[in-house]
PDB file of C-alpha atoms and ligand atoms in Angstrom:
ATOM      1  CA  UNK A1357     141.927 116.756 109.277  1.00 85.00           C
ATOM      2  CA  UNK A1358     145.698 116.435 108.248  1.00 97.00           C
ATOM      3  CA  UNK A1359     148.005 113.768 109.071  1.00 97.00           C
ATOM      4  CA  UNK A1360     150.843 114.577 111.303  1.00 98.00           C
ATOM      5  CA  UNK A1361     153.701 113.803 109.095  1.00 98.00           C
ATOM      6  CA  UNK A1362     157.495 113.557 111.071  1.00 98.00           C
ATOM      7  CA  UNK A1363     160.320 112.819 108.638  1.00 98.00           C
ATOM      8  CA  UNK A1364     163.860 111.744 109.761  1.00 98.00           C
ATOM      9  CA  UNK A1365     166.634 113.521 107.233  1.00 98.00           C
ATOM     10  CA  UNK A1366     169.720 111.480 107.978  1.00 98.00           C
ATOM     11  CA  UNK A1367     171.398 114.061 105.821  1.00 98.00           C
ATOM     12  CA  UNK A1368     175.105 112.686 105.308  1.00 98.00           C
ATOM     13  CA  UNK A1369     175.294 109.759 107.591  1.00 98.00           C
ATOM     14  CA  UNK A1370     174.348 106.083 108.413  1.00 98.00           C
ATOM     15  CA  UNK A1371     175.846 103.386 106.663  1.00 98.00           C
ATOM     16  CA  UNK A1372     173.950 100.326 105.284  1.00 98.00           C
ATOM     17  CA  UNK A1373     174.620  98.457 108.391  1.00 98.00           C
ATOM     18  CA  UNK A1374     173.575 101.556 110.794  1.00 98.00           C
ATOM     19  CA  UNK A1375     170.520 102.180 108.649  1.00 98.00           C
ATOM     20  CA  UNK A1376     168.835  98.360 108.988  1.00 98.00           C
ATOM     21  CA  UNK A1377     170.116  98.589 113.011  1.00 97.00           C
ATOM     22  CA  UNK A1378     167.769 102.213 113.384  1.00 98.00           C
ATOM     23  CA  UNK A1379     165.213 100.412 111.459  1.00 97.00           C
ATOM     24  CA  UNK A1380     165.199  97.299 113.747  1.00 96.00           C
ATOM     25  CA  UNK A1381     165.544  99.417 116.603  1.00 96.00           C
ATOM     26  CA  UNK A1382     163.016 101.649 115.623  1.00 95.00           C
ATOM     27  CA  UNK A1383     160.343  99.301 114.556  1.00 90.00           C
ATOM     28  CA  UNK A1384     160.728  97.394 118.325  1.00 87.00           C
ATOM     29  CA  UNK A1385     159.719 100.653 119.486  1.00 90.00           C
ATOM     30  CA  UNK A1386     156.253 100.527 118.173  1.00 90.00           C
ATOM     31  CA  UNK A1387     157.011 103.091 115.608  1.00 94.00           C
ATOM     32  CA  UNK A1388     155.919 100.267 112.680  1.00 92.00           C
ATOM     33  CA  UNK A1389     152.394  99.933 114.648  1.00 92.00           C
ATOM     34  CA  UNK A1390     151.481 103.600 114.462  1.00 94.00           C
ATOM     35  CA  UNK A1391     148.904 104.668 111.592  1.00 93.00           C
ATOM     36  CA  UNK A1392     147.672 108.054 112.763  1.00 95.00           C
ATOM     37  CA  UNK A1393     150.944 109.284 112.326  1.00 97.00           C
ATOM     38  CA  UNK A1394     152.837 109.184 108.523  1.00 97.00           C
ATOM     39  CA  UNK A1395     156.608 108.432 109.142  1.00 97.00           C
ATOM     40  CA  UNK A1396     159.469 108.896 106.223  1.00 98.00           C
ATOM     41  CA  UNK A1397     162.707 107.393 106.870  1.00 98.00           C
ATOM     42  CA  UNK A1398     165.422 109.774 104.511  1.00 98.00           C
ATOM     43  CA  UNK A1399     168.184 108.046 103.949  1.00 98.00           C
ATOM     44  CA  UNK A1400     171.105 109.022 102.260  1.00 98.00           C
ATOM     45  CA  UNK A1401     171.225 107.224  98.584  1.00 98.00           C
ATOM     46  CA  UNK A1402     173.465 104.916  99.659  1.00 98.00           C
ATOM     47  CA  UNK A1403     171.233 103.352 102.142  1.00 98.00           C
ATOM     48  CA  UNK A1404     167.636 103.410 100.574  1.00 98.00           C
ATOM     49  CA  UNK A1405     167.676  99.988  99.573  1.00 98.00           C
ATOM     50  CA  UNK A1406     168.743  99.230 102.829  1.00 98.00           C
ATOM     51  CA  UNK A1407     166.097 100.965 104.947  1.00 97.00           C
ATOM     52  CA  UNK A1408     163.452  99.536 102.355  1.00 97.00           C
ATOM     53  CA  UNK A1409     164.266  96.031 103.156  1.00 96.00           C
ATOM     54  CA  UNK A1410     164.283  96.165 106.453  1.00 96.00           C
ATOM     55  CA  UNK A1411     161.427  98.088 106.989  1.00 96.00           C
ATOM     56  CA  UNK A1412     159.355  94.449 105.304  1.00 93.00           C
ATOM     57  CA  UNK A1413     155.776  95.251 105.666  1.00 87.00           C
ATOM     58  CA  UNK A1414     155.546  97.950 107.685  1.00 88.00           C
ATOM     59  CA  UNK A1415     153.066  99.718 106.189  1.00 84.00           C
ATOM     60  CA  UNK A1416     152.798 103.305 107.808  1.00 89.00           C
ATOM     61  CA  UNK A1417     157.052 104.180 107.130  1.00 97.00           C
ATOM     62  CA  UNK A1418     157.426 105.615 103.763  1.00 97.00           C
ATOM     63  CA  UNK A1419     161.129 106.069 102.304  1.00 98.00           C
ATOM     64  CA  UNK A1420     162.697 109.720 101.012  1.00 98.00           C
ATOM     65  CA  UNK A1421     165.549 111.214  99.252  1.00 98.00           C
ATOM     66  CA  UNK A1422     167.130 113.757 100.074  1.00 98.00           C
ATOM     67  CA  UNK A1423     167.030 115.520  96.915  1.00 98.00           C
ATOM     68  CA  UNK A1424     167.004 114.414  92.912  1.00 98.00           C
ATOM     69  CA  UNK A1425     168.055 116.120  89.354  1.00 98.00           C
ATOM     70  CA  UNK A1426     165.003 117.178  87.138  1.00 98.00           C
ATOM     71  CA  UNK A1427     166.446 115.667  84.156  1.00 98.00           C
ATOM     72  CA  UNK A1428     164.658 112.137  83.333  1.00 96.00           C
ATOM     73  CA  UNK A1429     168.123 110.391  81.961  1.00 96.00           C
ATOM     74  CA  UNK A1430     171.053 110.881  80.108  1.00 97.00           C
ATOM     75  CA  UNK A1431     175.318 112.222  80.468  1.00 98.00           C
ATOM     76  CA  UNK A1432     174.283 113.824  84.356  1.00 98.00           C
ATOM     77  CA  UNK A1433     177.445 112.506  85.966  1.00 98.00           C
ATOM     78  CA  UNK A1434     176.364 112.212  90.013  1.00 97.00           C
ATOM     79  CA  UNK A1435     172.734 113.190  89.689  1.00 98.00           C
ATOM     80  CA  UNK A1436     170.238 110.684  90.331  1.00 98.00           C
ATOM     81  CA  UNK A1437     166.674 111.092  88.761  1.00 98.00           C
ATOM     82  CA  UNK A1438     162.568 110.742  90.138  1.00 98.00           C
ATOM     83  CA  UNK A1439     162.378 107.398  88.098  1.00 98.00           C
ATOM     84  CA  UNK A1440     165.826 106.000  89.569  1.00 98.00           C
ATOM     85  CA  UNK A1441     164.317 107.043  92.766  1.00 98.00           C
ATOM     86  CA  UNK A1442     160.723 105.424  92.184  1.00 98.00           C
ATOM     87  CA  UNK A1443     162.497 102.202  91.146  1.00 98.00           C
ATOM     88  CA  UNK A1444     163.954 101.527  94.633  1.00 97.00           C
ATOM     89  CA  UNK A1445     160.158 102.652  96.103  1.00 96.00           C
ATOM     90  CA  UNK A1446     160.733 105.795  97.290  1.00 98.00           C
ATOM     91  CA  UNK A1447     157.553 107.710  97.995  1.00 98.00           C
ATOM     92  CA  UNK A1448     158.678 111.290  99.219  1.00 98.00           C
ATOM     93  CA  UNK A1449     161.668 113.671  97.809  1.00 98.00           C
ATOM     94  CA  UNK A1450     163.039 116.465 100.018  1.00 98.00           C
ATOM     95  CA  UNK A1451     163.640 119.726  97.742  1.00 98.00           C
ATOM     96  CA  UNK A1452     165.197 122.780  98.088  1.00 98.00           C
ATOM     97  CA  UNK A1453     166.635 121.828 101.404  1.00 98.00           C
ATOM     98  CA  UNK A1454     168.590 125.224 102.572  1.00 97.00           C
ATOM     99  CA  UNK A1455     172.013 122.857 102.891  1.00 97.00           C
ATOM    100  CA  UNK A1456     171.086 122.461  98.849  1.00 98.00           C
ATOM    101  CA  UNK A1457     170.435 126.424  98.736  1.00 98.00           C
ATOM    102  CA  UNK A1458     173.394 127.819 100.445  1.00 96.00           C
ATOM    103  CA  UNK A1459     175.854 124.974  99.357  1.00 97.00           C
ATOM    104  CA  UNK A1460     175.046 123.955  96.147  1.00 97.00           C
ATOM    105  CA  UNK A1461     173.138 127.062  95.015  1.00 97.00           C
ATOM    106  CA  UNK A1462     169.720 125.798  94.514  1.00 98.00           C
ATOM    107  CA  UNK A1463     167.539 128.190  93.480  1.00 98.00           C
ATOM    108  CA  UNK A1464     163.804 128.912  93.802  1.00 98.00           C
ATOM    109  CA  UNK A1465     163.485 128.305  90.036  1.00 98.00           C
ATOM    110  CA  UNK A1466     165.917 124.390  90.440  1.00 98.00           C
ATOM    111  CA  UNK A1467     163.430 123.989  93.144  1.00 98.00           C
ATOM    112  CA  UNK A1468     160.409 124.428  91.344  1.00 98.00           C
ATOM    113  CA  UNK A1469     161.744 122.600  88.114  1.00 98.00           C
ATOM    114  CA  UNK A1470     162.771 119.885  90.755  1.00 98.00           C
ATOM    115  CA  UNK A1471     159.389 119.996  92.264  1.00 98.00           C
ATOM    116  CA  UNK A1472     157.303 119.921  89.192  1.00 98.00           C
ATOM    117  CA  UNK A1473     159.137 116.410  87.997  1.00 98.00           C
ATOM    118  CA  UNK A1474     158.637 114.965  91.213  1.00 98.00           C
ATOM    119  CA  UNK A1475     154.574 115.142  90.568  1.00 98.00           C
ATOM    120  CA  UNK A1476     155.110 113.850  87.122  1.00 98.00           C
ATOM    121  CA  UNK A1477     156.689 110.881  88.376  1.00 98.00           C
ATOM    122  CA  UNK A1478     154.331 110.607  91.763  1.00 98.00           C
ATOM    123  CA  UNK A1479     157.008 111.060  93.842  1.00 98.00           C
ATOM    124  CA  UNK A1480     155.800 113.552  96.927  1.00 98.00           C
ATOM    125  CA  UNK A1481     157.834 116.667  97.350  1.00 98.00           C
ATOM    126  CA  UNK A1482     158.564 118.047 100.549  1.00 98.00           C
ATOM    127  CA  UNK A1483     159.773 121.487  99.693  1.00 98.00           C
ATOM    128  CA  UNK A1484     161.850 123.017 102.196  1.00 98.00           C
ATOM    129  CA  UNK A1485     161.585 126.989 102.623  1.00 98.00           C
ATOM    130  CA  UNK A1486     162.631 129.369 105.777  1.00 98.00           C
ATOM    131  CA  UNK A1487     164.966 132.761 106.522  1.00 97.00           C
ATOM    132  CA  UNK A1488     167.815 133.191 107.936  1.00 96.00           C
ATOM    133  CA  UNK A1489     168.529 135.197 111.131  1.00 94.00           C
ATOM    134  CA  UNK A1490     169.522 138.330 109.191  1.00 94.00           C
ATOM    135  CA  UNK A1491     166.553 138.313 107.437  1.00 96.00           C
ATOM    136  CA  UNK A1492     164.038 137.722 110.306  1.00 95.00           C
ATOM    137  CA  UNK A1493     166.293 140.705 112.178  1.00 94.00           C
ATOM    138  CA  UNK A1494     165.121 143.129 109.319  1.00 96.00           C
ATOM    139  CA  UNK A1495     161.680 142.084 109.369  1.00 96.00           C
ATOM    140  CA  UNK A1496     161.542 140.221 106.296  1.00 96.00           C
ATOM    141  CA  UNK A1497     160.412 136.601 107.480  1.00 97.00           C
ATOM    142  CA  UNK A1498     156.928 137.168 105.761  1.00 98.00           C
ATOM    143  CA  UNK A1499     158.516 138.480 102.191  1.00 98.00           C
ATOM    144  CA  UNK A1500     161.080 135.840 102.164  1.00 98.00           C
ATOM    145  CA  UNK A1501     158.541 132.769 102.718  1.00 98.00           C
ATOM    146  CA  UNK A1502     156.024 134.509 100.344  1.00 98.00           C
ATOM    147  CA  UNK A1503     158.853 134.861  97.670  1.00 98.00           C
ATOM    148  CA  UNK A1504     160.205 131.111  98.151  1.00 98.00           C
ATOM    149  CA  UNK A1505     156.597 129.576  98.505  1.00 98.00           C
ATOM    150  CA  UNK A1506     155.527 131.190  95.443  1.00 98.00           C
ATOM    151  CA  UNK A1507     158.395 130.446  93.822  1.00 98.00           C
ATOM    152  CA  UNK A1508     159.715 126.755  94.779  1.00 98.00           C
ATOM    153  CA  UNK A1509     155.787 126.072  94.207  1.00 98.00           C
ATOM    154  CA  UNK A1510     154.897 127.728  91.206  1.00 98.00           C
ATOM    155  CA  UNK A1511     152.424 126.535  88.179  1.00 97.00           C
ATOM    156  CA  UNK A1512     151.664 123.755  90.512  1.00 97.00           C
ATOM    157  CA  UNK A1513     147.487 122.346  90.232  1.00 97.00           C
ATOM    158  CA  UNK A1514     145.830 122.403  93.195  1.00 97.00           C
ATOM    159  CA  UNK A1515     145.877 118.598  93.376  1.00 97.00           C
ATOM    160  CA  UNK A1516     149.697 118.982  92.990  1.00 98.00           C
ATOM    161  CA  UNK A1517     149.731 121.743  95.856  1.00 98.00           C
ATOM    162  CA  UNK A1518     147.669 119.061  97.969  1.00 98.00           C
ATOM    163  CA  UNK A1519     150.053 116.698  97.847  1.00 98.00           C
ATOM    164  CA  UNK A1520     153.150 118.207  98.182  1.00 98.00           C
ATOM    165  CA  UNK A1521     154.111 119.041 102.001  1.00 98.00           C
ATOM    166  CA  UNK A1522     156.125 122.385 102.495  1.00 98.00           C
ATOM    167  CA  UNK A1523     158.781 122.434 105.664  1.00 98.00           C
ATOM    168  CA  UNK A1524     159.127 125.348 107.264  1.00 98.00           C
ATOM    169  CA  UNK A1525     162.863 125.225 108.574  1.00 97.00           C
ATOM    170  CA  UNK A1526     164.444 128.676 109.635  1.00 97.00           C
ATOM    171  CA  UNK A1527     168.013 128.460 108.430  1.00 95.00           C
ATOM    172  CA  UNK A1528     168.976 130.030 112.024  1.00 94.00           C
ATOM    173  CA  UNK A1529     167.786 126.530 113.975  1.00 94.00           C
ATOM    174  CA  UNK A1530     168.633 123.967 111.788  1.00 93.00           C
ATOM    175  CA  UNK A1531     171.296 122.225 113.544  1.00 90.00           C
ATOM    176  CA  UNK A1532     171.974 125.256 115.644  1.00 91.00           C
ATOM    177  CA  UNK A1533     170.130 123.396 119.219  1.00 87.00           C
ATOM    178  CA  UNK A1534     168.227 126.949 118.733  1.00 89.00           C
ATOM    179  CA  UNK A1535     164.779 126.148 117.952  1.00 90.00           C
ATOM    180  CA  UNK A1536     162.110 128.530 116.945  1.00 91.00           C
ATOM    181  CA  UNK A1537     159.398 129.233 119.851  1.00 96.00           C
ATOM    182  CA  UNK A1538     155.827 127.636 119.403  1.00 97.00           C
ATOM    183  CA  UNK A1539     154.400 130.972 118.459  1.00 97.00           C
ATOM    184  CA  UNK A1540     157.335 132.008 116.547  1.00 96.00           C
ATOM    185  CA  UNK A1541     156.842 128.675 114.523  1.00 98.00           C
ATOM    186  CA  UNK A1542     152.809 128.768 114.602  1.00 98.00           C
ATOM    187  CA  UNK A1543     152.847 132.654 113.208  1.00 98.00           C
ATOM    188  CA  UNK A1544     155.025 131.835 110.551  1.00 98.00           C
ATOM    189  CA  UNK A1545     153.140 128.362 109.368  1.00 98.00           C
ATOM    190  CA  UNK A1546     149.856 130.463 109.809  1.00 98.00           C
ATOM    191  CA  UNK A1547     151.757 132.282 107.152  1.00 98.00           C
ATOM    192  CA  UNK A1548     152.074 129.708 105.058  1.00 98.00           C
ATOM    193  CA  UNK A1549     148.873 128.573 105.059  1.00 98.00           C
ATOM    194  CA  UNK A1550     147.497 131.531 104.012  1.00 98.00           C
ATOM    195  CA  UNK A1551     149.694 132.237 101.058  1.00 98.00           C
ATOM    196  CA  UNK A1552     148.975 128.757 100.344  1.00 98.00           C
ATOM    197  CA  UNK A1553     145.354 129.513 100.194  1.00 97.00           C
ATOM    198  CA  UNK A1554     145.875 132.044  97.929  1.00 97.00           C
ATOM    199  CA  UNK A1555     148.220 130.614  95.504  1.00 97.00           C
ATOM    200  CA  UNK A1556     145.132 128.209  94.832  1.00 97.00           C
ATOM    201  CA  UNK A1557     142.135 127.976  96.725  1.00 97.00           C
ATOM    202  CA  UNK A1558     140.914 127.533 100.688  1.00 97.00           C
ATOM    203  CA  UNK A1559     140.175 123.574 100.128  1.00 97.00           C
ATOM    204  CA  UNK A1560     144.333 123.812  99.111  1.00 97.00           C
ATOM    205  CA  UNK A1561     145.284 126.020 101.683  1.00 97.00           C
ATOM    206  CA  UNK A1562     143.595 123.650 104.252  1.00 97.00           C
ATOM    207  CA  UNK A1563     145.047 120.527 102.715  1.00 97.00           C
ATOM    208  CA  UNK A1564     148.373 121.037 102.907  1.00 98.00           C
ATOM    209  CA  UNK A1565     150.877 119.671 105.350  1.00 98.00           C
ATOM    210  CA  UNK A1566     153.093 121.598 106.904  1.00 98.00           C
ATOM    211  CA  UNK A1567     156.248 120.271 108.689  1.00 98.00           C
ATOM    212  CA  UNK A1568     158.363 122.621 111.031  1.00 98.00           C
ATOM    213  CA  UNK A1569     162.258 121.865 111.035  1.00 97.00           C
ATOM    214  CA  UNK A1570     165.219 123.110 112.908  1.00 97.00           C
ATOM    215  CA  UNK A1571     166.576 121.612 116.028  1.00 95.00           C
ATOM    216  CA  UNK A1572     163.394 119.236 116.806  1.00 97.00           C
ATOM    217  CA  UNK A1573     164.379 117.216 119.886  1.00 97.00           C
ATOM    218  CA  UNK A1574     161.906 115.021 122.304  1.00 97.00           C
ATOM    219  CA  UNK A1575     161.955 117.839 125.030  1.00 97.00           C
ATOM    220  CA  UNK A1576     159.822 120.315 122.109  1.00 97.00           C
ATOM    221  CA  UNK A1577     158.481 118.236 119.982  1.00 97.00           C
ATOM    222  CA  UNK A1578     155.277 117.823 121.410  1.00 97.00           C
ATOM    223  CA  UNK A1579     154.763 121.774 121.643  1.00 97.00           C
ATOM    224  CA  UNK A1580     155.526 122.556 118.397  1.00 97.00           C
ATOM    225  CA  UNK A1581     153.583 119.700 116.961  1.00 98.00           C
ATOM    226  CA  UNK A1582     150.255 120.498 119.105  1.00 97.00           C
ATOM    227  CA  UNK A1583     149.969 124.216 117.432  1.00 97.00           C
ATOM    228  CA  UNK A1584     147.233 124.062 114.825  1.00 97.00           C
ATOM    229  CA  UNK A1585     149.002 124.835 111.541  1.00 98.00           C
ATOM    230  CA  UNK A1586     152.224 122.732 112.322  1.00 98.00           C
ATOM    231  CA  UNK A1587     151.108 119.277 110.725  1.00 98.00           C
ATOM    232  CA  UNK A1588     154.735 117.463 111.637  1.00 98.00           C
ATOM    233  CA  UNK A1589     158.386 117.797 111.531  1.00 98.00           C
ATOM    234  CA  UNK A1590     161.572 117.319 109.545  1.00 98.00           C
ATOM    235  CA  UNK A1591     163.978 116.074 112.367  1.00 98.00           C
ATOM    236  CA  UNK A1592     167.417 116.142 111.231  1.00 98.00           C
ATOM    237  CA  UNK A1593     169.992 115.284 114.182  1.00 97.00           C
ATOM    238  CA  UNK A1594     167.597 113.914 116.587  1.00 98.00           C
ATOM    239  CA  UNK A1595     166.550 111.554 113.765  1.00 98.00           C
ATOM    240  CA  UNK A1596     169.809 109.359 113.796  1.00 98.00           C
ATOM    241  CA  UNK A1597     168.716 108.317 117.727  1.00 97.00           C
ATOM    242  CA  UNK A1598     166.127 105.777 116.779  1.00 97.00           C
ATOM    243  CA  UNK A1599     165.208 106.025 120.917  1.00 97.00           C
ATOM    244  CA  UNK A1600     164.868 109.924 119.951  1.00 97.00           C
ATOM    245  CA  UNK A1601     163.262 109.612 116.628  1.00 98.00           C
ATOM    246  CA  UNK A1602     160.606 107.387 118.072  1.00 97.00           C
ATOM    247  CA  UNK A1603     159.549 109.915 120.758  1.00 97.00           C
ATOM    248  CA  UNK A1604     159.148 112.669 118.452  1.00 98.00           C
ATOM    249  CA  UNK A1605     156.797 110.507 116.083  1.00 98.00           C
ATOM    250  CA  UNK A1606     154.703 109.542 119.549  1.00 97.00           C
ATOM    251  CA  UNK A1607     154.705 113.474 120.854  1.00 97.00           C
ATOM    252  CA  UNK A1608     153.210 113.843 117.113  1.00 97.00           C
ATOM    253  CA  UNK A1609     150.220 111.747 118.379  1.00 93.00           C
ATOM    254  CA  UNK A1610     149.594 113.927 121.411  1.00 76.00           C
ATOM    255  CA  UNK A1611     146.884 117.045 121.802  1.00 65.00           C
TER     256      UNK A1611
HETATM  257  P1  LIG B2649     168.218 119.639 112.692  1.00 81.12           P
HETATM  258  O1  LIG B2649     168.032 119.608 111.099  1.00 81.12           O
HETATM  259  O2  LIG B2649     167.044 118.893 113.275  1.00 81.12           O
HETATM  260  O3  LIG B2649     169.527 118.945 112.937  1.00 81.12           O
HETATM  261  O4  LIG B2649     168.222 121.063 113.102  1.00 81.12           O
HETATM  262  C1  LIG B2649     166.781 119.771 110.500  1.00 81.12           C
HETATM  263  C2  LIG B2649     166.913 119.707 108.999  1.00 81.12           C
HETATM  264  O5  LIG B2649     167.925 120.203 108.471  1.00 81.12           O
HETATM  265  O6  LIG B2649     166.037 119.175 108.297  1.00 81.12           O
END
């Protein structure tokens, strides 16, 4: 049985200040007492050590970044590295986010080498993938996630495969208020799942969480989240609402 896992990427917002006011106003909202449900707070950088610290004890909120630099140390002007990040207790590391693909030109091959350091440092990747609208109008949604799943995820042990979660986001609904359709969503994590399982093995295939992205709001949530192979979501602009956030973490609770 997996854990529903729901993920707010802040992306480029929140300051200190509005990041320990969504964590106070989050926690009153019973968020902090929910354990069948894994929630990551992503901040950006700027505001880790913020959301940390006033997230205390609660023990069920995990912290993410929204991306890090394979490189352990060195002259990497503006890069920040898996042990900076495990120093201020981060736990999860978005990769490959398609903002990092189309903008900053991240490649399947960054993604993996990006992916591969996070194990080594026990950081937990969640490795974005998804098409865009041109390429799910020519029929290629299935080549496209085989290609980036095999690639973002490549030479990766099955115990490394477990633990990494995968987010489906089609580049069409993130941030568009267009979200994919249940089934739309469900055939293409089905997908997933299956390449998954044969990239390693079934016990892999079945362990691995996957999160659906793109325009994730309280009035879907609990649709998407109930079909079998969608495991949680990456909530991007409904996750600076902590009113909003909190609902999609409770519709992740619901059959
Ligand atoms: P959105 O973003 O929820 O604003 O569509 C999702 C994401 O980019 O992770």
């Amino acid at each position: 049985m997996r854990k529903k896992i729901v993920a707010a990427n802040w992306k480029m917002n929140m300051t200190q200040a509005e990041a320990s006011r969504f964590v106070e106003a989050l926690l009153l909202r019973d968020v902090g007492e929910i354990t069948d449900v894994e929630v990551v707070i992503v901040p950006p950088f700027t505001a880790i050590a913020k959301v940390t610290e006033a997230l205390g004890n609660a023990q069920n909120i995990k912290v993410g970044a929204q991306n890090m630099y394979w490189e352990k140390n060195g002259p990497f002007t503006g890069e920040i590295s898996a042990a900076l990040l495990r120093d201020l207790f981060v736990h999860y590391v978005v990769l490959g986010h398609s903002e990092r693909r189309t903008l900053f030109g991240e490649t399947d091959e960054i993604v993996n080498r990006k992916v591969r350091v996070a194990h080594e440092a026990k950081l937990r990747p969640i490795a974005c993938i998804g098409e865009t609208l041109e390429q799910r109008d020519r029929g290629n949604v299935e080549k496209i996630l085989a290609m980036q799943l095999r690639g973002s995820l490549a030479g990766l042990t099955p115990k490394d495969l477990q633990e990494t979660v995968v987010a489906y986001e089609p580049v069409w609904a993130i941030g568009t208020g267009r979200t994919a359709t249940p089934e739309q969503a469900q055939e293409a994590h089905a997908f997933i799942r299956k390449t998954l399982r044969e990239m390693a093995d079934d016990t892999t295939g079945e362990h691995v969480r996957i999160q659906y992205g793109g325009s994730v709001k309280p009035e879907n949530a609990r649709e998407l989240m109930s079909q079998p192979d969608i495991d949680g979501a990456l909530v991007g602009g409904a996750s600076l609402d902590p009113r909003s956030f909190a609902q999609i973490v409770k519709a992740a609770r619901e059959r």
